[in-house]
Amino acid sequence: MPDMPVTICTYPFVFDAQAKTTLLQTDAVLQMQMAVDQAHRQNFSSFFMPVVESVDPCLMLVVRRENIVGDTMEVLRKTKNLDYKKPLRVIFVGEEAVDAGGVRKEFFLLIMRELLDPKYGMFRYYEDSRLIWFSDKTFEDIDLFNLIGVICGLAIYNLTIVDLHFPLALYKKLLKKNPTLDDLKELKPGVGRSMQQLLDYPDDNVEDVFCLNFTITVENFGATEVKELIPNGDDVVVNKHNRQDFVNAYVDYVFNTSVAPLFEAFYEGFHKVCGGKVLQLFQPNELQAMVIGNTNYDWKELEKSTEYKGEYWADHPTIKLFWEVFHELPLEEKKQFLLFLSGSDRIPILGMKSLKLVIQPTGGGEQYLPVAHTCFNLLDLPKYTDKQTLRAKLIQAIDHYEGFNLV
């Protein structure tokens, strides 16, 4: 037999989640550079060959806040697959900020909040788990699910955390792994517990105690409907011998059968941008952590890794006041500060130190608010001398973070 080529992708178990993330990010940067170089070559050719069309080296999205979904769809529907590999640049109409990363972060935050809102009927919100999953019936265009997949792929590709309240099952399916009863327990805890009780029931009278057949009752837009899990499932009683088959069919219906066309559109959109061998290195939980970040907050590590510019240093009186105030804030206010600073209230998979907070002084007086440059995780902090003033100004700033304008 000829020698088979050996690549790092052959042995994913030798890498931890952080190493895999670094590999994926490096691969994305290389692909971006290749796409930019190709655009520059095409633009150079267009000078000498009028039939060659000049192109933008970036994927440009010019959107209005009040119509962010419609404007984005209009651009992405016309976008060639190759253009998804270009660096993303976002412009909000009527706002002056140049997108060095911060505008892009807010774009992902706002568009995902809009697209995933259960009021549109594309996704169903589960109160017990506070998670969402694809609706099995929707009146929206299936192209929207493709768009959501593209947006998620673009977020990963452009190294941006997005706020997705999906269960782990989504990431399993993106990696072609099958959801299990554990995933049902995560999405629908009550139903999951009932299924486990069915499997664990020790006696033989399963039929009499549980009174189940191979059907599932679903509710859509206020109407209740009974669906068969197998052919003639209404006539098949669940007993001790077939109860595992029932649970498997129930899980398969929830995560696969009922949402197949919608998820396929999402999957296709996601893999337009973010497919490839490096992605296959990930386990589902690692991919989830990379997409949405995590909540392993280490506020002391944030302080320890912060850098200072200008007149500020770690023991400057204003800096000491800042950290005193910050560490006294409740968790929700600290998370709001992260959102204000970086565009996300979650921690990158590479850890708190990867945020690289930078604090610099400003020339204004104590009447001015702190200003965050989310592109660079940079905080402009006036030279406050009073703890109460610093606290009031910081909270006022982080409670009004949305929107980009030049100061």
mmCIF file of C-alpha atoms in Angstrom, residues 2 29 39 41 45 87 100 106 118-120 123 143-144 147 171 194 220 243 280 288 295 307 316 320 335 352 379 388:
data_model
loop_
_atom_site.group_PDB
_atom_site.id
_atom_site.type_symbol
_atom_site.label_atom_id
_atom_site.label_comp_id
_atom_site.label_asym_id
_atom_site.label_seq_id
_atom_site.Cartn_x
_atom_site.Cartn_y
_atom_site.Cartn_z
ATOM 1 C CA PRO A 2 1.255 3.501 -0.757
ATOM 2 C CA VAL A 29 -6.557 34.490 8.797
ATOM 3 C CA ALA A 39 -9.201 40.600 -4.999
ATOM 4 C CA ARG A 41 -4.928 40.743 -8.364
ATOM 5 C CA SER A 45 -6.051 43.223 -13.970
ATOM 6 C CA PRO A 87 -12.610 40.083 6.055
ATOM 7 C CA ALA A 100 -11.864 47.980 13.272
ATOM 8 C CA GLU A 106 -22.296 45.021 17.723
ATOM 9 C CA PRO A 118 -39.185 33.671 19.184
ATOM 10 C CA LYS A 119 -41.870 36.215 18.239
ATOM 11 C CA TYR A 120 -41.100 35.494 14.566
ATOM 12 C CA PHE A 123 -37.444 29.304 16.817
ATOM 13 C CA ASP A 143 -33.673 31.521 3.202
ATOM 14 C CA LEU A 144 -33.683 33.142 6.626
ATOM 15 C CA LEU A 147 -28.825 33.481 6.514
ATOM 16 C CA TYR A 171 -23.078 21.815 17.620
ATOM 17 C CA SER A 194 -39.822 11.491 32.182
ATOM 18 C CA ASN A 220 -48.015 25.072 17.083
ATOM 19 C CA ARG A 243 -39.126 1.560 25.382
ATOM 20 C CA GLN A 280 -13.674 18.655 12.284
ATOM 21 C CA GLN A 288 -19.965 25.680 21.392
ATOM 22 C CA THR A 295 -18.811 32.124 31.731
ATOM 23 C CA GLU A 307 -2.314 47.058 30.372
ATOM 24 C CA HIS A 316 -2.162 55.114 39.926
ATOM 25 C CA LYS A 320 -6.839 51.749 42.202
ATOM 26 C CA LYS A 335 -21.036 41.316 32.673
ATOM 27 C CA MET A 352 -9.957 36.023 30.443
ATOM 28 C CA LEU A 379 -11.142 52.045 27.900
ATOM 29 C CA GLN A 388 -18.589 57.679 44.202
#
